[in-house]
Amino acid sequence: MILDIGGRFRAANDWCVKSGTYKAGWPNCHEAKYSNPQRTVYGHFLLKHDVVEWRDVPASEYNAKDIRTRFTGAHDYALKHGFQHGFPNFHEANYGKGVVYGTFLIKKGTCEWRDVPAKELGLGTGDPSKIPMEQWFRGASDYAAQHGYVAAMPNGHFANYGKGYVCGVFLFPNGKAEWKDIRGRELGLPDFVPEILVPLKPKTTVPNLVGLLSSQASQAIMAAKLRTGYVLNVTGEIRSDLLRVKGQDPTAGTSVDEGTFVNYSVELAQQQQGVKSVLLVNRHQQGRSVEVFLWDSALGNWSNKGMLNFGASTTLSLVSGRLYQVVAVDRGLINCTNGQPDNVNCQRFLWGARGDSSGVQVSLNVL
């Protein structure tokens, strides 16, 4: 039986209320079945009253569009109000002034935040927002156990800084949270879930996409009874007949179930002239100064090009054969906590190009 994650969270909340010992809890989405006596237990992480507070939060504060953004909404609300993290209990009500969401707010010093590669959470290499949140929670639980933590919770946020997707995870050390297997009947969930035999899906072979135009790649995927997954395109070009496939996942020749998603990356079919220099002008809408950083593929790190005051400009020279990224960091942005150029919450401006000493100069504005 497939249990919806909202039902799991509500059940965990109600169990904690009845316990009198725990203030809040969440499912790790693992479960086990035992035969003597016949029963099903569900893995949970539990928090006591000294580390967490409960609050009814207006649904408008969440700005949630789906299950994942219920988690990001709770987390972002918590940060704005001085807490380290927050998560929904999936109870909601309307007392005459609009819908409110039950929310648990975790006090500072309770847990640790970490960007964890999506692959280490068992989410693959594609866009993690396409993966059900139950799988995020199972992966976070397994990651915590492997790294010496007692519990973990994903916050629903994810990013790709050029080296693959990472997902925000909060890790709880010993003494801050507890793990417990809770029997299904105590949660109001099925106490025994019989095994259901699922018929095997027909197999197919992943075609070779590398070298094809992007428009041809989608046709080859459909012909193999597969589905197009995440397409990585950093060129800025949107016409599929001008883009060529340079890498794919799974690789060509792999035997997979029909309907499997195939991800691929593209480059320009005909390389354009590069850029010799960038004239960057600060025209910030709120008139703030920004800090300019340049990433050089030959060095593999960011170099600080200094502060750029409102109305001022700077010229950045690029070297042939190297890839560059220019970032303007705005410390006045909400959630910009560390001022680092690879933190998307701090980026007022992001632009990339290939260096070419015989190329063109481009003029760009920080708005």
PDB file of C-alpha atoms in Angstrom, residues 14-264:
ATOM      1  CA  ASP A  14      -1.340  13.092  16.512  1.00  0.00           C
ATOM      2  CA  TRP A  15       0.769  10.288  18.028  1.00  0.00           C
ATOM      3  CA  CYS A  16       3.112  12.865  19.620  1.00  0.00           C
ATOM      4  CA  VAL A  17       0.136  14.730  21.142  1.00  0.00           C
ATOM      5  CA  LYS A  18      -1.141  11.491  22.709  1.00  0.00           C
ATOM      6  CA  SER A  19       2.316  10.498  23.965  1.00  0.00           C
ATOM      7  CA  GLY A  20       2.709  13.499  26.282  1.00  0.00           C
ATOM      8  CA  THR A  21       6.470  13.020  25.974  1.00  0.00           C
ATOM      9  CA  TYR A  22       7.188  14.354  22.511  1.00  0.00           C
ATOM     10  CA  LYS A  23       6.298  17.727  21.011  1.00  0.00           C
ATOM     11  CA  ALA A  24       6.789  16.860  17.336  1.00  0.00           C
ATOM     12  CA  GLY A  25       7.894  14.113  15.006  1.00  0.00           C
ATOM     13  CA  TRP A  26       8.190  13.130  11.385  1.00  0.00           C
ATOM     14  CA  PRO A  27       8.298   9.875   9.427  1.00  0.00           C
ATOM     15  CA  ASN A  28      11.527   8.699   7.832  1.00  0.00           C
ATOM     16  CA  CYS A  29       9.253   6.823   5.363  1.00  0.00           C
ATOM     17  CA  HIS A  30      10.875   3.484   6.175  1.00  0.00           C
ATOM     18  CA  GLU A  31       8.673   0.660   7.384  1.00  0.00           C
ATOM     19  CA  ALA A  32       9.001  -3.018   8.258  1.00  0.00           C
ATOM     20  CA  LYS A  33       6.665  -5.996   8.573  1.00  0.00           C
ATOM     21  CA  TYR A  34       6.945  -8.699  11.227  1.00  0.00           C
ATOM     22  CA  SER A  35       5.130 -12.033  11.429  1.00  0.00           C
ATOM     23  CA  ASN A  36       5.173 -12.843  15.167  1.00  0.00           C
ATOM     24  CA  PRO A  37       2.979 -11.105  15.966  1.00  0.00           C
ATOM     25  CA  GLN A  38       1.922 -10.002  12.502  1.00  0.00           C
ATOM     26  CA  ARG A  39       2.391  -6.243  12.421  1.00  0.00           C
ATOM     27  CA  THR A  40       3.807  -3.270  10.507  1.00  0.00           C
ATOM     28  CA  VAL A  41       5.990  -0.624  12.139  1.00  0.00           C
ATOM     29  CA  TYR A  42       6.849   2.823  10.753  1.00  0.00           C
ATOM     30  CA  GLY A  43      10.156   4.610  11.376  1.00  0.00           C
ATOM     31  CA  HIS A  44       9.917   8.047  13.017  1.00  0.00           C
ATOM     32  CA  PHE A  45      12.180  10.759  14.380  1.00  0.00           C
ATOM     33  CA  LEU A  46      10.884  12.558  17.476  1.00  0.00           C
ATOM     34  CA  LEU A  47      11.600  15.909  19.161  1.00  0.00           C
ATOM     35  CA  LYS A  48      10.941  16.958  22.753  1.00  0.00           C
ATOM     36  CA  HIS A  49       9.404  20.217  23.976  1.00  0.00           C
ATOM     37  CA  ASP A  50      12.701  22.032  24.621  1.00  0.00           C
ATOM     38  CA  VAL A  51      13.811  22.111  20.971  1.00  0.00           C
ATOM     39  CA  VAL A  52      10.648  22.870  19.003  1.00  0.00           C
ATOM     40  CA  GLU A  53       7.621  25.179  19.024  1.00  0.00           C
ATOM     41  CA  TRP A  54       4.256  24.872  17.278  1.00  0.00           C
ATOM     42  CA  ARG A  55       2.515  27.693  15.433  1.00  0.00           C
ATOM     43  CA  ASP A  56      -0.445  28.146  13.066  1.00  0.00           C
ATOM     44  CA  VAL A  57       0.970  29.943  10.005  1.00  0.00           C
ATOM     45  CA  PRO A  58      -1.211  31.624   7.328  1.00  0.00           C
ATOM     46  CA  ALA A  59      -1.125  29.553   4.140  1.00  0.00           C
ATOM     47  CA  SER A  60      -0.218  32.728   2.231  1.00  0.00           C
ATOM     48  CA  GLU A  61       3.141  32.803   4.091  1.00  0.00           C
ATOM     49  CA  TYR A  62       4.024  29.430   2.594  1.00  0.00           C
ATOM     50  CA  ASN A  63       3.225  30.295  -1.030  1.00  0.00           C
ATOM     51  CA  ALA A  64       3.107  26.518  -1.564  1.00  0.00           C
ATOM     52  CA  LYS A  65       2.143  24.997  -4.910  1.00  0.00           C
ATOM     53  CA  ASP A  66       2.708  21.292  -4.167  1.00  0.00           C
ATOM     54  CA  ILE A  67       3.967  18.871  -1.515  1.00  0.00           C
ATOM     55  CA  ARG A  68       7.637  19.867  -1.891  1.00  0.00           C
ATOM     56  CA  THR A  69       6.917  23.585  -1.539  1.00  0.00           C
ATOM     57  CA  ARG A  70       4.938  22.910   1.655  1.00  0.00           C
ATOM     58  CA  PHE A  71       8.324  21.951   3.101  1.00  0.00           C
ATOM     59  CA  THR A  72      10.241  24.859   1.547  1.00  0.00           C
ATOM     60  CA  GLY A  73       7.508  27.269   2.706  1.00  0.00           C
ATOM     61  CA  ALA A  74       7.745  26.080   6.319  1.00  0.00           C
ATOM     62  CA  HIS A  75      11.545  26.261   6.243  1.00  0.00           C
ATOM     63  CA  ASP A  76      11.628  29.773   4.760  1.00  0.00           C
ATOM     64  CA  TYR A  77       9.045  30.992   7.280  1.00  0.00           C
ATOM     65  CA  ALA A  78      11.176  29.615  10.130  1.00  0.00           C
ATOM     66  CA  LEU A  79      14.296  31.452   8.931  1.00  0.00           C
ATOM     67  CA  LYS A  80      12.400  34.751   8.665  1.00  0.00           C
ATOM     68  CA  HIS A  81      11.254  34.429  12.275  1.00  0.00           C
ATOM     69  CA  GLY A  82      14.545  33.533  13.955  1.00  0.00           C
ATOM     70  CA  PHE A  83      14.354  29.728  13.947  1.00  0.00           C
ATOM     71  CA  GLN A  84      16.816  27.276  12.459  1.00  0.00           C
ATOM     72  CA  HIS A  85      14.320  25.181  10.511  1.00  0.00           C
ATOM     73  CA  GLY A  86      10.609  24.471  10.236  1.00  0.00           C
ATOM     74  CA  PHE A  87       8.320  21.780   8.856  1.00  0.00           C
ATOM     75  CA  PRO A  88       4.554  21.313   8.378  1.00  0.00           C
ATOM     76  CA  ASN A  89       2.445  18.811  10.312  1.00  0.00           C
ATOM     77  CA  PHE A  90      -0.026  18.827   7.365  1.00  0.00           C
ATOM     78  CA  HIS A  91      -2.967  19.799   9.580  1.00  0.00           C
ATOM     79  CA  GLU A  92      -4.779  22.915   8.406  1.00  0.00           C
ATOM     80  CA  ALA A  93      -7.806  24.930   9.459  1.00  0.00           C
ATOM     81  CA  ASN A  94      -9.769  28.106   8.782  1.00  0.00           C
ATOM     82  CA  TYR A  95     -10.996  30.039  11.825  1.00  0.00           C
ATOM     83  CA  GLY A  96     -12.618  32.741   9.715  1.00  0.00           C
ATOM     84  CA  LYS A  97      -9.498  34.663   8.688  1.00  0.00           C
ATOM     85  CA  GLY A  98      -8.136  32.349   6.018  1.00  0.00           C
ATOM     86  CA  VAL A  99      -6.458  28.956   5.935  1.00  0.00           C
ATOM     87  CA  VAL A 100      -3.622  28.320   8.383  1.00  0.00           C
ATOM     88  CA  TYR A 101      -1.062  25.497   8.286  1.00  0.00           C
ATOM     89  CA  GLY A 102       0.149  23.749  11.434  1.00  0.00           C
ATOM     90  CA  THR A 103       3.917  24.334  11.566  1.00  0.00           C
ATOM     91  CA  PHE A 104       6.719  23.181  13.856  1.00  0.00           C
ATOM     92  CA  LEU A 105       9.621  25.606  14.340  1.00  0.00           C
ATOM     93  CA  ILE A 106      12.983  24.200  15.420  1.00  0.00           C
ATOM     94  CA  LYS A 107      15.131  26.304  17.736  1.00  0.00           C
ATOM     95  CA  LYS A 108      18.655  27.364  16.793  1.00  0.00           C
ATOM     96  CA  GLY A 109      21.453  25.007  17.820  1.00  0.00           C
ATOM     97  CA  THR A 110      19.266  21.922  17.463  1.00  0.00           C
ATOM     98  CA  CYS A 111      20.496  20.693  14.084  1.00  0.00           C
ATOM     99  CA  GLU A 112      23.039  21.261  11.328  1.00  0.00           C
ATOM    100  CA  TRP A 113      22.370  22.258   7.700  1.00  0.00           C
ATOM    101  CA  ARG A 114      24.191  20.617   4.814  1.00  0.00           C
ATOM    102  CA  ASP A 115      23.880  20.600   1.011  1.00  0.00           C
ATOM    103  CA  VAL A 116      23.939  16.879   0.172  1.00  0.00           C
ATOM    104  CA  PRO A 117      24.441  15.607  -3.412  1.00  0.00           C
ATOM    105  CA  ALA A 118      21.087  14.308  -4.649  1.00  0.00           C
ATOM    106  CA  LYS A 119      22.813  11.128  -5.799  1.00  0.00           C
ATOM    107  CA  GLU A 120      23.878  10.367  -2.192  1.00  0.00           C
ATOM    108  CA  LEU A 121      20.206  10.595  -1.182  1.00  0.00           C
ATOM    109  CA  GLY A 122      19.240   8.013  -3.794  1.00  0.00           C
ATOM    110  CA  LEU A 123      17.553  10.639  -6.005  1.00  0.00           C
ATOM    111  CA  GLY A 124      19.700  10.076  -9.111  1.00  0.00           C
ATOM    112  CA  THR A 125      21.351  12.785 -11.190  1.00  0.00           C
ATOM    113  CA  GLY A 126      18.265  14.449 -12.704  1.00  0.00           C
ATOM    114  CA  ASP A 127      15.964  17.175 -11.397  1.00  0.00           C
ATOM    115  CA  PRO A 128      15.125  16.077  -7.805  1.00  0.00           C
ATOM    116  CA  SER A 129      11.803  17.973  -7.825  1.00  0.00           C
ATOM    117  CA  LYS A 130      10.476  15.176 -10.040  1.00  0.00           C
ATOM    118  CA  ILE A 131      11.157  12.602  -7.263  1.00  0.00           C
ATOM    119  CA  PRO A 132       8.426  12.026  -4.583  1.00  0.00           C
ATOM    120  CA  MET A 133       9.239  13.553  -1.187  1.00  0.00           C
ATOM    121  CA  GLU A 134       8.913  10.126   0.465  1.00  0.00           C
ATOM    122  CA  GLN A 135      12.124   9.167  -1.322  1.00  0.00           C
ATOM    123  CA  TRP A 136      13.851  12.372  -0.127  1.00  0.00           C
ATOM    124  CA  PHE A 137      13.000  11.442   3.483  1.00  0.00           C
ATOM    125  CA  ARG A 138      14.187   7.836   3.144  1.00  0.00           C
ATOM    126  CA  GLY A 139      17.421   9.043   1.552  1.00  0.00           C
ATOM    127  CA  ALA A 140      18.007  11.670   4.270  1.00  0.00           C
ATOM    128  CA  SER A 141      17.446   9.038   6.998  1.00  0.00           C
ATOM    129  CA  ASP A 142      19.963   6.676   5.403  1.00  0.00           C
ATOM    130  CA  TYR A 143      22.465   9.517   4.926  1.00  0.00           C
ATOM    131  CA  ALA A 144      22.212  10.456   8.627  1.00  0.00           C
ATOM    132  CA  ALA A 145      22.856   6.866   9.727  1.00  0.00           C
ATOM    133  CA  GLN A 146      25.902   6.630   7.462  1.00  0.00           C
ATOM    134  CA  HIS A 147      27.412   9.885   8.796  1.00  0.00           C
ATOM    135  CA  GLY A 148      26.929   9.472  12.543  1.00  0.00           C
ATOM    136  CA  TYR A 149      23.722  11.479  13.045  1.00  0.00           C
ATOM    137  CA  VAL A 150      20.584  10.246  14.781  1.00  0.00           C
ATOM    138  CA  ALA A 151      18.084  11.875  12.406  1.00  0.00           C
ATOM    139  CA  ALA A 152      17.739  13.968   9.252  1.00  0.00           C
ATOM    140  CA  MET A 153      15.089  15.962   7.410  1.00  0.00           C
ATOM    141  CA  PRO A 154      15.183  17.474   3.894  1.00  0.00           C
ATOM    142  CA  ASN A 155      13.851  21.034   3.627  1.00  0.00           C
ATOM    143  CA  GLY A 156      12.682  20.620   0.004  1.00  0.00           C
ATOM    144  CA  HIS A 157      15.188  23.124  -1.433  1.00  0.00           C
ATOM    145  CA  PHE A 158      17.642  22.047  -4.144  1.00  0.00           C
ATOM    146  CA  ALA A 159      20.212  23.677  -6.425  1.00  0.00           C
ATOM    147  CA  ASN A 160      22.851  22.953  -9.055  1.00  0.00           C
ATOM    148  CA  TYR A 161      26.063  24.992  -8.816  1.00  0.00           C
ATOM    149  CA  GLY A 162      27.630  23.280 -11.849  1.00  0.00           C
ATOM    150  CA  LYS A 163      28.656  19.973 -10.255  1.00  0.00           C
ATOM    151  CA  GLY A 164      25.283  18.253 -10.077  1.00  0.00           C
ATOM    152  CA  TYR A 165      22.181  18.697  -7.931  1.00  0.00           C
ATOM    153  CA  VAL A 166      22.362  19.142  -4.165  1.00  0.00           C
ATOM    154  CA  CYS A 167      19.464  19.069  -1.695  1.00  0.00           C
ATOM    155  CA  GLY A 168      19.144  20.940   1.596  1.00  0.00           C
ATOM    156  CA  VAL A 169      19.188  18.526   4.560  1.00  0.00           C
ATOM    157  CA  PHE A 170      19.096  19.212   8.304  1.00  0.00           C
ATOM    158  CA  LEU A 171      21.038  16.710  10.446  1.00  0.00           C
ATOM    159  CA  PHE A 172      20.321  16.087  14.131  1.00  0.00           C
ATOM    160  CA  PRO A 173      23.111  14.871  16.442  1.00  0.00           C
ATOM    161  CA  ASN A 174      22.563  12.498  19.378  1.00  0.00           C
ATOM    162  CA  GLY A 175      20.607  14.113  22.182  1.00  0.00           C
ATOM    163  CA  LYS A 176      18.621  16.458  19.930  1.00  0.00           C
ATOM    164  CA  ALA A 177      16.249  13.898  18.399  1.00  0.00           C
ATOM    165  CA  GLU A 178      15.216  10.284  18.927  1.00  0.00           C
ATOM    166  CA  TRP A 179      14.427   7.431  16.544  1.00  0.00           C
ATOM    167  CA  LYS A 180      11.483   5.123  17.211  1.00  0.00           C
ATOM    168  CA  ASP A 181       9.603   2.416  15.309  1.00  0.00           C
ATOM    169  CA  ILE A 182       5.884   2.972  15.953  1.00  0.00           C
ATOM    170  CA  ARG A 183       3.309   0.287  15.329  1.00  0.00           C
ATOM    171  CA  GLY A 184       0.774   1.046  12.607  1.00  0.00           C
ATOM    172  CA  ARG A 185      -2.307   0.697  14.803  1.00  0.00           C
ATOM    173  CA  GLU A 186      -0.925   3.364  17.192  1.00  0.00           C
ATOM    174  CA  LEU A 187      -0.716   5.761  14.254  1.00  0.00           C
ATOM    175  CA  GLY A 188      -4.045   4.912  12.694  1.00  0.00           C
ATOM    176  CA  LEU A 189      -2.127   3.465   9.726  1.00  0.00           C
ATOM    177  CA  PRO A 190      -2.337  -0.067   8.304  1.00  0.00           C
ATOM    178  CA  ASP A 191      -0.957  -2.520  10.858  1.00  0.00           C
ATOM    179  CA  PHE A 192      -0.184  -5.140   8.270  1.00  0.00           C
ATOM    180  CA  VAL A 193       0.475  -4.429   4.613  1.00  0.00           C
ATOM    181  CA  PRO A 194       0.402  -7.586   2.499  1.00  0.00           C
ATOM    182  CA  GLU A 195       2.912  -7.934  -0.303  1.00  0.00           C
ATOM    183  CA  ILE A 196       1.435  -7.111  -3.695  1.00  0.00           C
ATOM    184  CA  LEU A 197       3.032  -8.709  -6.698  1.00  0.00           C
ATOM    185  CA  VAL A 198       3.648  -6.077  -9.346  1.00  0.00           C
ATOM    186  CA  PRO A 199       3.993  -7.320 -12.924  1.00  0.00           C
ATOM    187  CA  LEU A 200       7.404  -6.692 -14.459  1.00  0.00           C
ATOM    188  CA  LYS A 201       7.581  -3.876 -16.969  1.00  0.00           C
ATOM    189  CA  PRO A 202       8.766  -4.635 -20.510  1.00  0.00           C
ATOM    190  CA  LYS A 203      12.428  -3.798 -21.114  1.00  0.00           C
ATOM    191  CA  THR A 204      13.947  -1.605 -23.824  1.00  0.00           C
ATOM    192  CA  THR A 205      17.435  -0.416 -24.775  1.00  0.00           C
ATOM    193  CA  VAL A 206      18.547   3.195 -24.367  1.00  0.00           C
ATOM    194  CA  PRO A 207      19.522   4.609 -27.800  1.00  0.00           C
ATOM    195  CA  ASN A 208      22.689   6.591 -28.469  1.00  0.00           C
ATOM    196  CA  LEU A 209      21.799  10.294 -28.364  1.00  0.00           C
ATOM    197  CA  VAL A 210      25.276  11.864 -28.386  1.00  0.00           C
ATOM    198  CA  GLY A 211      25.835  13.760 -31.624  1.00  0.00           C
ATOM    199  CA  LEU A 212      22.136  14.067 -32.452  1.00  0.00           C
ATOM    200  CA  LEU A 213      20.358  17.392 -32.608  1.00  0.00           C
ATOM    201  CA  SER A 214      18.113  17.919 -29.599  1.00  0.00           C
ATOM    202  CA  SER A 215      15.049  17.724 -31.884  1.00  0.00           C
ATOM    203  CA  GLN A 216      16.218  14.305 -33.108  1.00  0.00           C
ATOM    204  CA  ALA A 217      17.011  13.088 -29.587  1.00  0.00           C
ATOM    205  CA  SER A 218      13.413  13.428 -28.405  1.00  0.00           C
ATOM    206  CA  GLN A 219      12.244  11.397 -31.407  1.00  0.00           C
ATOM    207  CA  ALA A 220      14.780   8.628 -30.668  1.00  0.00           C
ATOM    208  CA  ILE A 221      13.664   8.515 -27.024  1.00  0.00           C
ATOM    209  CA  MET A 222      10.000   8.168 -27.991  1.00  0.00           C
ATOM    210  CA  ALA A 223      10.830   5.462 -30.562  1.00  0.00           C
ATOM    211  CA  ALA A 224      12.503   3.412 -27.800  1.00  0.00           C
ATOM    212  CA  LYS A 225       9.349   3.748 -25.621  1.00  0.00           C
ATOM    213  CA  LEU A 226      11.201   5.936 -23.133  1.00  0.00           C
ATOM    214  CA  ARG A 227      10.494   9.413 -21.773  1.00  0.00           C
ATOM    215  CA  THR A 228      12.543  12.599 -21.940  1.00  0.00           C
ATOM    216  CA  GLY A 229      13.805  13.588 -18.510  1.00  0.00           C
ATOM    217  CA  TYR A 230      15.914  16.580 -17.497  1.00  0.00           C
ATOM    218  CA  VAL A 231      17.638  18.451 -20.358  1.00  0.00           C
ATOM    219  CA  LEU A 232      20.662  20.475 -19.214  1.00  0.00           C
ATOM    220  CA  ASN A 233      20.975  23.533 -21.465  1.00  0.00           C
ATOM    221  CA  VAL A 234      23.263  26.363 -20.340  1.00  0.00           C
ATOM    222  CA  THR A 235      23.668  27.891 -23.804  1.00  0.00           C
ATOM    223  CA  GLY A 236      20.720  30.282 -23.719  1.00  0.00           C
ATOM    224  CA  GLU A 237      19.543  28.910 -27.078  1.00  0.00           C
ATOM    225  CA  ILE A 238      15.969  27.523 -27.101  1.00  0.00           C
ATOM    226  CA  ARG A 239      15.713  26.147 -30.636  1.00  0.00           C
ATOM    227  CA  SER A 240      16.205  22.379 -30.470  1.00  0.00           C
ATOM    228  CA  ASP A 241      17.474  22.248 -34.070  1.00  0.00           C
ATOM    229  CA  LEU A 242      20.448  24.442 -33.077  1.00  0.00           C
ATOM    230  CA  LEU A 243      21.464  22.310 -30.094  1.00  0.00           C
ATOM    231  CA  ARG A 244      23.480  19.080 -30.172  1.00  0.00           C
ATOM    232  CA  VAL A 245      23.531  16.344 -27.479  1.00  0.00           C
ATOM    233  CA  LYS A 246      26.928  15.997 -25.758  1.00  0.00           C
ATOM    234  CA  GLY A 247      26.081  13.613 -22.884  1.00  0.00           C
ATOM    235  CA  GLN A 248      23.278  11.353 -21.666  1.00  0.00           C
ATOM    236  CA  ASP A 249      22.079   9.376 -18.630  1.00  0.00           C
ATOM    237  CA  PRO A 250      21.517   6.395 -18.759  1.00  0.00           C
ATOM    238  CA  THR A 251      24.279   5.641 -21.249  1.00  0.00           C
ATOM    239  CA  ALA A 252      23.547   4.164 -24.681  1.00  0.00           C
ATOM    240  CA  GLY A 253      22.981   0.414 -24.708  1.00  0.00           C
ATOM    241  CA  THR A 254      21.647   0.236 -21.129  1.00  0.00           C
ATOM    242  CA  SER A 255      18.653  -2.088 -20.647  1.00  0.00           C
ATOM    243  CA  VAL A 256      15.878  -0.273 -18.742  1.00  0.00           C
ATOM    244  CA  ASP A 257      12.121  -0.482 -18.151  1.00  0.00           C
ATOM    245  CA  GLU A 258       9.926   1.061 -20.819  1.00  0.00           C
ATOM    246  CA  GLY A 259       8.870   4.538 -19.711  1.00  0.00           C
ATOM    247  CA  THR A 260      12.203   5.273 -17.970  1.00  0.00           C
ATOM    248  CA  PHE A 261      13.311   8.919 -18.049  1.00  0.00           C
ATOM    249  CA  VAL A 262      16.408   9.673 -20.141  1.00  0.00           C
ATOM    250  CA  ASN A 263      18.333  12.847 -19.221  1.00  0.00           C
ATOM    251  CA  TYR A 264      20.780  14.578 -21.539  1.00  0.00           C
TER     252      TYR A 264
END
